[in-house]
Short mmCIF file of C-alpha atoms in Angstrom, two decimals:
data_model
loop_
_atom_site.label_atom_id
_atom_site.label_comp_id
_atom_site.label_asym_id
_atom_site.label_seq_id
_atom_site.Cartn_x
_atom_site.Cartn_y
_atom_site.Cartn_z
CA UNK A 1 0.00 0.00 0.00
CA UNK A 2 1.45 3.69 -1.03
CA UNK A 3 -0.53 6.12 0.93
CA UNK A 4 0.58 10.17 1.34
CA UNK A 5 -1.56 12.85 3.73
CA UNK A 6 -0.85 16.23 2.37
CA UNK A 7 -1.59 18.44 5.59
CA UNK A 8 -2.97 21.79 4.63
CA UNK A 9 -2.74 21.78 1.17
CA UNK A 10 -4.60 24.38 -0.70
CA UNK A 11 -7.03 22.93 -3.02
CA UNK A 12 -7.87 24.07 -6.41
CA UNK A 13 -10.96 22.00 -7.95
CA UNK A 14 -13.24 23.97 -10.92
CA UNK A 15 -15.56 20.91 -10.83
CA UNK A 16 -16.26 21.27 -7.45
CA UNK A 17 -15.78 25.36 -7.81
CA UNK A 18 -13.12 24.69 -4.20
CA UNK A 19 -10.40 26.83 -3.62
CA UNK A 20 -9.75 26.04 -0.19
CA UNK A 21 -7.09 24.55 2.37
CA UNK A 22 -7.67 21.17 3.88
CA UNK A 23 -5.59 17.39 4.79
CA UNK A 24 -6.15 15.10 1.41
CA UNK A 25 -5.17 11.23 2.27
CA UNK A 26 -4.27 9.45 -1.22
CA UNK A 27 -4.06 5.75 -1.15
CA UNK A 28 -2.34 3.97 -3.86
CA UNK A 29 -3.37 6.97 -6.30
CA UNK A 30 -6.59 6.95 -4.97
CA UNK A 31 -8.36 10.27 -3.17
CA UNK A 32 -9.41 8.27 0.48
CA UNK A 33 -10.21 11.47 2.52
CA UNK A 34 -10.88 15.27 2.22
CA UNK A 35 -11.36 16.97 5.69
CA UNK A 36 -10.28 19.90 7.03
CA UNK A 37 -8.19 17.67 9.49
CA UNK A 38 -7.00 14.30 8.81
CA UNK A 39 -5.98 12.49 12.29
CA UNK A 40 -6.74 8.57 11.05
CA UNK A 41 -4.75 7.25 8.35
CA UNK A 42 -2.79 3.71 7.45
CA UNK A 43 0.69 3.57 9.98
CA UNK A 44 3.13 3.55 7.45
CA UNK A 45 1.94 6.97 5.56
CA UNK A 46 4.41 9.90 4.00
CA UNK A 47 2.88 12.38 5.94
CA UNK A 48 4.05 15.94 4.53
CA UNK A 49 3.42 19.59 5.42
CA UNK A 50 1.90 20.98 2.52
CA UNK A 51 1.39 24.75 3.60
CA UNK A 52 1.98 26.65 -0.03
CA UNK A 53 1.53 23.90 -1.67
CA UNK A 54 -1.18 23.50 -4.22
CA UNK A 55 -3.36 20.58 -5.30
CA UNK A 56 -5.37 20.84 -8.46
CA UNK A 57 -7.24 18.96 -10.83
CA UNK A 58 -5.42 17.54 -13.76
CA UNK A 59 -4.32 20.08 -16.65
CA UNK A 60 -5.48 19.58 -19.88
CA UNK A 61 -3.96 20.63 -22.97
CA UNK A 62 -6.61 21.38 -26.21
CA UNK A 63 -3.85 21.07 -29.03
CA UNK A 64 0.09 20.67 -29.31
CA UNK A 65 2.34 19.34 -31.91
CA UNK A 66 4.35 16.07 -31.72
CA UNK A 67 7.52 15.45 -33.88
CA UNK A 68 7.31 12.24 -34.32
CA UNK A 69 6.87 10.66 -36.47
CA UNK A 70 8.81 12.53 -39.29
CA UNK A 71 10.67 15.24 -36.61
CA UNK A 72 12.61 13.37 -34.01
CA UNK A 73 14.71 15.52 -34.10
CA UNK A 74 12.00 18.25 -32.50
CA UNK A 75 10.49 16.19 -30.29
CA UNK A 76 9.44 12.90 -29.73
CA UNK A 77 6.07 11.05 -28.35
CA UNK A 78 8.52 9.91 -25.24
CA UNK A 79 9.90 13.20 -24.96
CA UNK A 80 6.55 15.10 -25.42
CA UNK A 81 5.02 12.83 -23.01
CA UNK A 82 7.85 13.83 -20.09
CA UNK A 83 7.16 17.84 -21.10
CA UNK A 84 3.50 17.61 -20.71
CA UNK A 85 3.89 15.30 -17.06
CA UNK A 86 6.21 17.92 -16.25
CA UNK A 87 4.04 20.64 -17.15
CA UNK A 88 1.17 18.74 -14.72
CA UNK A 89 -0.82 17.72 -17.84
CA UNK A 90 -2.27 14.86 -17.18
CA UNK A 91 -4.60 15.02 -20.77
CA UNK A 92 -2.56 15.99 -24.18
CA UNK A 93 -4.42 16.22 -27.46
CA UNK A 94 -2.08 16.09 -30.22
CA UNK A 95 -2.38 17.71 -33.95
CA UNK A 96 -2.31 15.72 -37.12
CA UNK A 97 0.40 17.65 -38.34
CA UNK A 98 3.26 15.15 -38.22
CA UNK A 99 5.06 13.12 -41.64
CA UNK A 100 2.29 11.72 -42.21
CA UNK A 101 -0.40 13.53 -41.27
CA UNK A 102 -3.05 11.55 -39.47
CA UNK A 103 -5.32 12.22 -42.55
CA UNK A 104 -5.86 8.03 -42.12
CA UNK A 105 -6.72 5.41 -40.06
CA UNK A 106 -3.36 4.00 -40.33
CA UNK A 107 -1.97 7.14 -39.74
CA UNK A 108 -3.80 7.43 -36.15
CA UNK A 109 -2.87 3.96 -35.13
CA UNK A 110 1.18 4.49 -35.88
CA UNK A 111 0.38 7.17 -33.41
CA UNK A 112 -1.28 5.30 -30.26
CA UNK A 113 0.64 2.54 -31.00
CA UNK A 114 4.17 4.60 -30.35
CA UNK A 115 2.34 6.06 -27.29
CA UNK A 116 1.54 2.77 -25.91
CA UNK A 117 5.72 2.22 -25.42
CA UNK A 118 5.85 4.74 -22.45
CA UNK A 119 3.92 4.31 -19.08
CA UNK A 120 3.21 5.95 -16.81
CA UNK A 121 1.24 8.50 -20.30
CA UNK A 122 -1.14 10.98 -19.61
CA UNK A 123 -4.06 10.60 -21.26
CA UNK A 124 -3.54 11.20 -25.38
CA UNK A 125 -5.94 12.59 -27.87
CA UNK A 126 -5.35 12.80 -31.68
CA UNK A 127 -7.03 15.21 -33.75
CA UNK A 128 -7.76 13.95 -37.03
CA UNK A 129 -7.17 15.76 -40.20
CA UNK A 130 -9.98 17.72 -41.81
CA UNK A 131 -8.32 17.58 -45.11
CA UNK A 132 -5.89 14.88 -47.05
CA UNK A 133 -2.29 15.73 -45.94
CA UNK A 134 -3.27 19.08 -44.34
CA UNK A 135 -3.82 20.88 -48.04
CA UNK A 136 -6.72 22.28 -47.65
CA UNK A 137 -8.10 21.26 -50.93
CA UNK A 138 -10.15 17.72 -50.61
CA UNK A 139 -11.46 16.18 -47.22
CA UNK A 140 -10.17 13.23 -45.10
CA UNK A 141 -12.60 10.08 -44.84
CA UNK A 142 -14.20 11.39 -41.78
CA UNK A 143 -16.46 8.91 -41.19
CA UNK A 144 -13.31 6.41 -40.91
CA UNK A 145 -11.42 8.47 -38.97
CA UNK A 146 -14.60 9.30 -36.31
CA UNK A 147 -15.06 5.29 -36.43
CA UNK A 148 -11.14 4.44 -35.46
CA UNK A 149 -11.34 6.97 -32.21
CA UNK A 150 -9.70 10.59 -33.03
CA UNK A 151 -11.09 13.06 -30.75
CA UNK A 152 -12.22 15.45 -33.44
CA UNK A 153 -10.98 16.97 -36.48
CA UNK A 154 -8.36 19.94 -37.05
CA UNK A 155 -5.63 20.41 -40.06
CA UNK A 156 -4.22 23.37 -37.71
CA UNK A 157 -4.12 25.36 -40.23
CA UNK A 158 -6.95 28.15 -41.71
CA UNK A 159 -9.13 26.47 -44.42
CA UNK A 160 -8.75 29.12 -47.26
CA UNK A 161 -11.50 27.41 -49.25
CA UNK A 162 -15.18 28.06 -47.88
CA UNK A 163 -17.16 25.71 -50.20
CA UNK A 164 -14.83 23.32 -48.81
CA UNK A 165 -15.46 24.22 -44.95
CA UNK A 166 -18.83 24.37 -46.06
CA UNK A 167 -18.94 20.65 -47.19
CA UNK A 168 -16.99 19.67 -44.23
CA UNK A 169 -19.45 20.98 -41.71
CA UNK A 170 -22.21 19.55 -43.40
CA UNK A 171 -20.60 16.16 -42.99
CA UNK A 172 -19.75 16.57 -39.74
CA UNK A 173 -23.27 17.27 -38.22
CA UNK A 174 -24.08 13.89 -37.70
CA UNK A 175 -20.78 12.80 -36.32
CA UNK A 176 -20.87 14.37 -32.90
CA UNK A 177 -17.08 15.23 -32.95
CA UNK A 178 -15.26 18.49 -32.29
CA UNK A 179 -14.27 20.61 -35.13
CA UNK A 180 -10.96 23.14 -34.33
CA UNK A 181 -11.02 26.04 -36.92
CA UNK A 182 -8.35 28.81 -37.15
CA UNK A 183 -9.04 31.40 -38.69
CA UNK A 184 -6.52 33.49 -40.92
CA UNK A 185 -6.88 35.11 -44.52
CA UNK A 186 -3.63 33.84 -45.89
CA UNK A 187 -3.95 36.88 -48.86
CA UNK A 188 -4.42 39.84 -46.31
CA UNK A 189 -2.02 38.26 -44.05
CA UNK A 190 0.38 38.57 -47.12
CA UNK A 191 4.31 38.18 -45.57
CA UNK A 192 3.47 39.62 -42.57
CA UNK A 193 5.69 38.69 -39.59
CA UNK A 194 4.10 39.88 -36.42
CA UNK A 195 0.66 42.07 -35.39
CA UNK A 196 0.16 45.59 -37.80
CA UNK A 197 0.67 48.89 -35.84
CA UNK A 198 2.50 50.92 -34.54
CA UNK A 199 5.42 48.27 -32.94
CA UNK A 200 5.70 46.47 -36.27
CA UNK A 201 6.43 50.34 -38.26
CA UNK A 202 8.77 51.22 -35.27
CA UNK A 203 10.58 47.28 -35.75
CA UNK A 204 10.32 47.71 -39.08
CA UNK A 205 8.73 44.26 -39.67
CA UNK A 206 5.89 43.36 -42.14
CA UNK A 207 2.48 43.23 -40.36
CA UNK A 208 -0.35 41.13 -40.27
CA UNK A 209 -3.74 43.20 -39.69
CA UNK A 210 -6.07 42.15 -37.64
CA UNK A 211 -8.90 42.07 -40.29
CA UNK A 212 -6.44 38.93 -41.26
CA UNK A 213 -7.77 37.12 -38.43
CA UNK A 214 -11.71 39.03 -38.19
CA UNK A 215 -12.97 38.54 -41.44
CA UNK A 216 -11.91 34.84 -41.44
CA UNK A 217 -13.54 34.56 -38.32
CA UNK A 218 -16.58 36.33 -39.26
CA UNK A 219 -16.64 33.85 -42.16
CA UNK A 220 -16.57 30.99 -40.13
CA UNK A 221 -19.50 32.60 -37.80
CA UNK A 222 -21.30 32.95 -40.97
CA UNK A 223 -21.39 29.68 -41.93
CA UNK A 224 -22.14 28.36 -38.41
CA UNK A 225 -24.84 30.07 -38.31
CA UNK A 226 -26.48 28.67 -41.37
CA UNK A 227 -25.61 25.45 -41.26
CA UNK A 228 -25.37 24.69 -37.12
CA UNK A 229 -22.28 22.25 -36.77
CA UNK A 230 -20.30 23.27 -33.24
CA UNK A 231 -17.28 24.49 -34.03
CA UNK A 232 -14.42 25.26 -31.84
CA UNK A 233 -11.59 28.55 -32.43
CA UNK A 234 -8.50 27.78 -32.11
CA UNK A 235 -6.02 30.88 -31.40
CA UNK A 236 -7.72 33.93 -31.17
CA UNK A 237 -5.25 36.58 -30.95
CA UNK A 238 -7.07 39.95 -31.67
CA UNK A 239 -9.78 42.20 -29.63
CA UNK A 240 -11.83 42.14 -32.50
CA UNK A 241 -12.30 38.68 -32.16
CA UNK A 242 -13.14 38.39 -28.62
CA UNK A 243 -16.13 41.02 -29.63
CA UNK A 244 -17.44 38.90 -32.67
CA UNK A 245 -17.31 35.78 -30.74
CA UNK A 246 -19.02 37.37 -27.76
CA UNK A 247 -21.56 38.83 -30.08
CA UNK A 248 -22.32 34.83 -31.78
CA UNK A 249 -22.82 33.63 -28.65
CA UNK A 250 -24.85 35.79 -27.82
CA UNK A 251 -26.92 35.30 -30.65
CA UNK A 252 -26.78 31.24 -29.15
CA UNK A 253 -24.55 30.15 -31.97
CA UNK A 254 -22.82 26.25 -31.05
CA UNK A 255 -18.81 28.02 -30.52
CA UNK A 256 -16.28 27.37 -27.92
CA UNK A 257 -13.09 29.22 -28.49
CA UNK A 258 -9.32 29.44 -27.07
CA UNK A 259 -6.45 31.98 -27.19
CA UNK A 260 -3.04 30.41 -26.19
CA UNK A 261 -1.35 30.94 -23.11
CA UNK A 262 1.23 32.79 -24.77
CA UNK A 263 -0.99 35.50 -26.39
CA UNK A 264 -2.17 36.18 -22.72
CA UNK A 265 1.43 37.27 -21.29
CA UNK A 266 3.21 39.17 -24.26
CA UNK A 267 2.45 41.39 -26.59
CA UNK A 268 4.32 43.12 -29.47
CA UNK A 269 6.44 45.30 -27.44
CA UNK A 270 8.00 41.82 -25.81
CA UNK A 271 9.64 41.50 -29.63
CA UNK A 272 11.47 44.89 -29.55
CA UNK A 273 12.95 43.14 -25.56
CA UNK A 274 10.25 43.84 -23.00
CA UNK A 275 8.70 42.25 -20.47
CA UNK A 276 6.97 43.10 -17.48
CA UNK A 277 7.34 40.79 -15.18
CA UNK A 278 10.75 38.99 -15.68
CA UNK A 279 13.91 40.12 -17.38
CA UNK A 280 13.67 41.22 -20.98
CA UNK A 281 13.82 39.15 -23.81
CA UNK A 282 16.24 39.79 -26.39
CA UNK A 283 15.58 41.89 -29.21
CA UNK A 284 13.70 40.36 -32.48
CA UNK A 285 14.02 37.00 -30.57
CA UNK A 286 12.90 33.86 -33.17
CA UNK A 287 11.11 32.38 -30.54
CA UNK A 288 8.54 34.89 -30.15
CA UNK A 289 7.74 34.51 -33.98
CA UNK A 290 4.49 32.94 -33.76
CA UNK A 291 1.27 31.93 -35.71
CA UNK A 292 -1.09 33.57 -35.04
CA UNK A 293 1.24 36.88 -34.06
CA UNK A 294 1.44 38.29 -30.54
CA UNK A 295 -1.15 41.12 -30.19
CA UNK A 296 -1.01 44.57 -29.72
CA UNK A 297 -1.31 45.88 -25.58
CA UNK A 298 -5.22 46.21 -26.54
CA UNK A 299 -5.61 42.80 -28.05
CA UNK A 300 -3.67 41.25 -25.04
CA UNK A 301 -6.19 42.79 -22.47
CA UNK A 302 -9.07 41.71 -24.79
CA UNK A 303 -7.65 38.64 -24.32
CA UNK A 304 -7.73 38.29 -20.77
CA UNK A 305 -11.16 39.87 -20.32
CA UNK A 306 -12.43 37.05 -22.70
CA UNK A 307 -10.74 34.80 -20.02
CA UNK A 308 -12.76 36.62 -17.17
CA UNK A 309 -15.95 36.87 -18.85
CA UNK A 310 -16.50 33.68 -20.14
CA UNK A 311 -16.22 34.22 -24.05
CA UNK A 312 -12.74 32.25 -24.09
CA UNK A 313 -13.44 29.28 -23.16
CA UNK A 314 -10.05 27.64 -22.73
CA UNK A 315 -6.48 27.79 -22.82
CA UNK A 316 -4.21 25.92 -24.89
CA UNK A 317 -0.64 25.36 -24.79
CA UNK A 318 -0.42 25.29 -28.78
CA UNK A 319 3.15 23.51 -27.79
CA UNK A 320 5.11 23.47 -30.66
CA UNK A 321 8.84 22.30 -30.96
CA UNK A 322 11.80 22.79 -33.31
CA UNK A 323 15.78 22.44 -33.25
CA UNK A 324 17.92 24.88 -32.57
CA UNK A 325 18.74 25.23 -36.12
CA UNK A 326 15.34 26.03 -37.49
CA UNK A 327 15.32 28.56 -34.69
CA UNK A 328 18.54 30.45 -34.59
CA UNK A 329 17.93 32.32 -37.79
CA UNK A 330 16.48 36.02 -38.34
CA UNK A 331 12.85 37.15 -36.88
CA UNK A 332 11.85 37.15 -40.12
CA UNK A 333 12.76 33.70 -41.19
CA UNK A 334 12.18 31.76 -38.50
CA UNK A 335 9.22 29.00 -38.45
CA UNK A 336 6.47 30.02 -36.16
CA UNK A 337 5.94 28.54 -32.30
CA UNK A 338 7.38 27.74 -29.19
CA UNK A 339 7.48 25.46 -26.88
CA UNK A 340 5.35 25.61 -23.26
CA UNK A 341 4.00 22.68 -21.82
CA UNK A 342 6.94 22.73 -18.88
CA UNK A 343 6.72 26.72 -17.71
CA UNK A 344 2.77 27.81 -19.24
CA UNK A 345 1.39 27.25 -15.75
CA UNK A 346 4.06 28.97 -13.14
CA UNK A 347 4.28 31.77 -15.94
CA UNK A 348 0.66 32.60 -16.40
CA UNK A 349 0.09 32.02 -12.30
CA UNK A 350 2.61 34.71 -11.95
CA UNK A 351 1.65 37.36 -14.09
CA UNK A 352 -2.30 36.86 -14.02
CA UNK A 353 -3.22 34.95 -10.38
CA UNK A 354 -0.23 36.86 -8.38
CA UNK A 355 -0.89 40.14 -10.16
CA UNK A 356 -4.85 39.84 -9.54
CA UNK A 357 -5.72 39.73 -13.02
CA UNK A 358 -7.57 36.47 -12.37
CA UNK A 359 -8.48 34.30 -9.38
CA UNK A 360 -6.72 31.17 -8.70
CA UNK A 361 -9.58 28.87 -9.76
CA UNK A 362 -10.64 30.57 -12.97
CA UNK A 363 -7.03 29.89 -14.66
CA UNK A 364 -7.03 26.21 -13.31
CA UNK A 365 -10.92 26.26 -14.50
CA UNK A 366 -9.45 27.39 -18.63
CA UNK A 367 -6.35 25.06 -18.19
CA UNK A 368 -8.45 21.81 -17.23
CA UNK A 369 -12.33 21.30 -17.26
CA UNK A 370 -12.91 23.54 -19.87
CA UNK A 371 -10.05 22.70 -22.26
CA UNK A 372 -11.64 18.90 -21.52
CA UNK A 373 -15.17 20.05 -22.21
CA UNK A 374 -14.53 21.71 -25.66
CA UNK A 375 -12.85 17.53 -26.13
CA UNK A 376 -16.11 16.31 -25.54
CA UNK A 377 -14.40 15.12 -21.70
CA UNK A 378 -16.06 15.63 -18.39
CA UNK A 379 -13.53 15.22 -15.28
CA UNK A 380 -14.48 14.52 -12.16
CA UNK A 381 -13.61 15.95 -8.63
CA UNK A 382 -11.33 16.07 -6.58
CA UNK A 383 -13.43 14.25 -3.62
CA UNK A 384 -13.16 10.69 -1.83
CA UNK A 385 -13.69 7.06 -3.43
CA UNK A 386 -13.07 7.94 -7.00
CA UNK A 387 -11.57 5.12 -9.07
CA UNK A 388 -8.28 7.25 -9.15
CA UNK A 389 -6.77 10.69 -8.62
CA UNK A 390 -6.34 12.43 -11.65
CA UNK A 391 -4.40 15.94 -10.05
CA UNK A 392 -1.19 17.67 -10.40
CA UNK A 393 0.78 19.18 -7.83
CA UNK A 394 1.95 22.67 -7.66
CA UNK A 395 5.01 24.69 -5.82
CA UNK A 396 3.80 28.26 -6.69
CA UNK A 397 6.54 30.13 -5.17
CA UNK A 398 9.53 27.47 -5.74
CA UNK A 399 11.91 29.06 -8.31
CA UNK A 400 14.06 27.32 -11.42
CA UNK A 401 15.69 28.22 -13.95
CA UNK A 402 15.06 27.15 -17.40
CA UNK A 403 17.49 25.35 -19.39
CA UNK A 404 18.38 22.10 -21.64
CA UNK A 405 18.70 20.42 -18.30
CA UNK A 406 16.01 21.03 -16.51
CA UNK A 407 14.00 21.02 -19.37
CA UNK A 408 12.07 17.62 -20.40
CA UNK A 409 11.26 18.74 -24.14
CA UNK A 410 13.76 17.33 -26.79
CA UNK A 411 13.57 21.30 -28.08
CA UNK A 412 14.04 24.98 -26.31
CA UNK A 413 12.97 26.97 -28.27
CA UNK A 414 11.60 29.11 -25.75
CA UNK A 415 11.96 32.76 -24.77
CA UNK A 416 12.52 32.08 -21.61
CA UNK A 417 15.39 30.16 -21.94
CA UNK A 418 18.34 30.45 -19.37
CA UNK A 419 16.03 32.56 -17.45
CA UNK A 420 14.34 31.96 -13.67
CA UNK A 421 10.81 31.71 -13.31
CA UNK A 422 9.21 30.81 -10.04
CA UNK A 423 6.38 27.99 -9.76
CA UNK A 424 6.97 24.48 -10.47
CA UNK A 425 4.56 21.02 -10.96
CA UNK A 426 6.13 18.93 -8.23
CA UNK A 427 4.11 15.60 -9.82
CA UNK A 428 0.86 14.75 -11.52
CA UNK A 429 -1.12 11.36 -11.55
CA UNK A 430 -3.05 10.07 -14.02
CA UNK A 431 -6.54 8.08 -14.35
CA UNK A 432 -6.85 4.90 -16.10
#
């Protein structure tokens, strides 16, 4: 028997809405008691003071990109799985965007069967391709691929051709699985490198406009609306956004939507080497190149607003690796993404829980039961007699510093890199 009695631990549990401090007895990865004061419990138990501590329901992560197969070299499954346990993710759906795609059922099972190699996993989820090697010109058999047990269907990638998304919500309807859109005009977006204003003049980088992202979006609202598949937004980066999304729902339209963790921190003065909170970040760094492009200080506060009031569902982690040698090259050149299952949760409880710009409970609420809800998931609370404990553990104030040791991820491309941050997951445990 392995049993543990965190004493005063503070409690973080959306499901239950509980933020508060109490003794939690786990036997053999099983919640046995939650009282305010333990004083019974099996003789030979790790008893251990937990005051700062926190305990919290699992973290789930909506979408993040594997390497393998086809990118060892970026990451692998093993090496993705270690990030996202260290990250105290203890649900990871993955994107089809790996050589190959999962556009196929044999695609998918190459997948769960390299998973299956490494235990203890967190729980996986594939997205399936919506269209035949992420193209965007003819769909994937989506009735095979709903039959053989992806999660839902994303390519990752904006659909430029809306007869085509038409089609594919159509045949969706009756499927009952999640459809990710993002939402980018690839012709106003032109060669734009980060958010249009007045940073990208000053940087003197090509910039995206926001009507890039809006008028996509409003596309994709438009079609909702007729046809009524549930869709889910992947990535929304711009105030306009948050307004048109908050408007649809509104108007009872089926939409969930997400911004990424990263779009909630920085915005496009952190590319000419600011940042609030922690040291700067080098000038025109390569790893803040990202897709879509950091926001302008409005967007950003949109952003978290949408957090606060509801229209943003969720949170994802978007985590996406590369070498060091598709990284260390010009601003301008560099592929778009970064890394962030390891550090997204001690850096966003640091500048948005410790700063007041949310409670405690409504960042673990977008970071795990909603993120699992817009999968179609329901988790279950952190109370007695469950079947197992499915939580991560939390050191809020204990500080690290960020490096290729310490970090689990195969890649660093990271801004953060050989820099401190304080809060770390001390261990998560997964269900069944």
């Amino acid at each position: 028997m392995n049993s543990k009695l965190f004493q005063q631990i503070r409690i973080l549990d959306p499901v239950s809405n509980t933020d508060r401090i109490a003794d939690v007895l786990i036997i053999d990865n099983k919640i046995a008691a939650v009282e305010t004061q333990i004083s019974e419990f099996p003789t030979k138990t790790e008893i251990q003071n937990s005051h700062g501590l926190i305990l919290g329901l699992g973290l789930v992560d909506l979408y993040s990109h594997s390497g393998e197969p086809g990118f060892e070299e970026r990451e692998t499954i093993e090496s993705l799985i270690q990030a996202a346990t260290a990250g105290g993710f203890t649900r990871l759906a993955i994107l089809p965007d790996t050589f190959p795609p999962v556009d196929n059922p044999a695609g998918l099972a190459r997948l769960q069967n390299l998973a299956k190699n490494y235990s203890p996993t967190p729980i996986i989820y594939y997205w399936g391709a919506i269209t035949q090697g992420l193209q965007g010109e003819q769909m994937t058999e989506l009735g095979e691929l709903a039959a053989t047990g992806v999660v839902g269907f994303a390519d990752g990638l904006s659909l430029q051709n809306l007869g085509l998304l038409r089609r594919v919500l159509e045949y969706l309807k009756p499927l009952n699985k999640p459809l990710a859109l993002c939402c980018n005009n690839s012709r106003l977006a032109g060669k734009g490198v980060m958010r249009e204003g007045y940073d990208s003049i000053r940087l003197g980088l090509p910039g995206v406009p926001t009507m890039a992202e809006t008028s996509a979006l409003a596309a994709v609202l438009e079609l909702v609306d007729a046809i009524g598949t549930p869709v889910h937004i992947m990535r929304v980066s711009t105030a306009r956004s948050v307004e048109l999304i908050r408007v649809a729902k509104s108007r009872g339209l089926p939409i969930t939507a997400s911004t990424t963790w990263m779009h909630l921190l920085l915005d496009t003065q952190a590319i000419d080497g600011k940042y609030t909170l922690n040291s700067p970040f080098l000038p025109y760094d390569p790893n803040l190149r990202l897709d879509p492009p950091l926001g302008n200080i409005s967007d950003r506060l949109a952003l978290i607003e949408g957090i606060k009031d509801g229209i943003l569902d969720a949170v994802a982690i978007d985590h996406t690796p590369y070498s060091y040698e598709e990284k260390t090259v010009a601003f301008y050149e560099a592929p778009t993404g970064a890394i962030g299952l390891e550090i997204a949760l001690p850096l966003l409880w640091q500048n948005l829980v410790e700063t007041q710009e949310l409670s405690a409970l409504d960042l673990w609420r977008v970071l795990s039961t909603n993120p699992a809800k817009c999968l179609g998931v329901n988790l279950g609370a952190i109370v007695p007699n469950k079947s197992a404990a499915d939580i991560t553990l939390f050191a809020p104030q204990k500080t690290w510093q960020v490096d290729r040791q310490t970090l689990k991820s195969r890649s660093t491309n990271t801004p953060w890199l050989r820099k401190q941050i304080i809060g770390r997951v001390l261990t998560s445990t997964f269900t069944d």
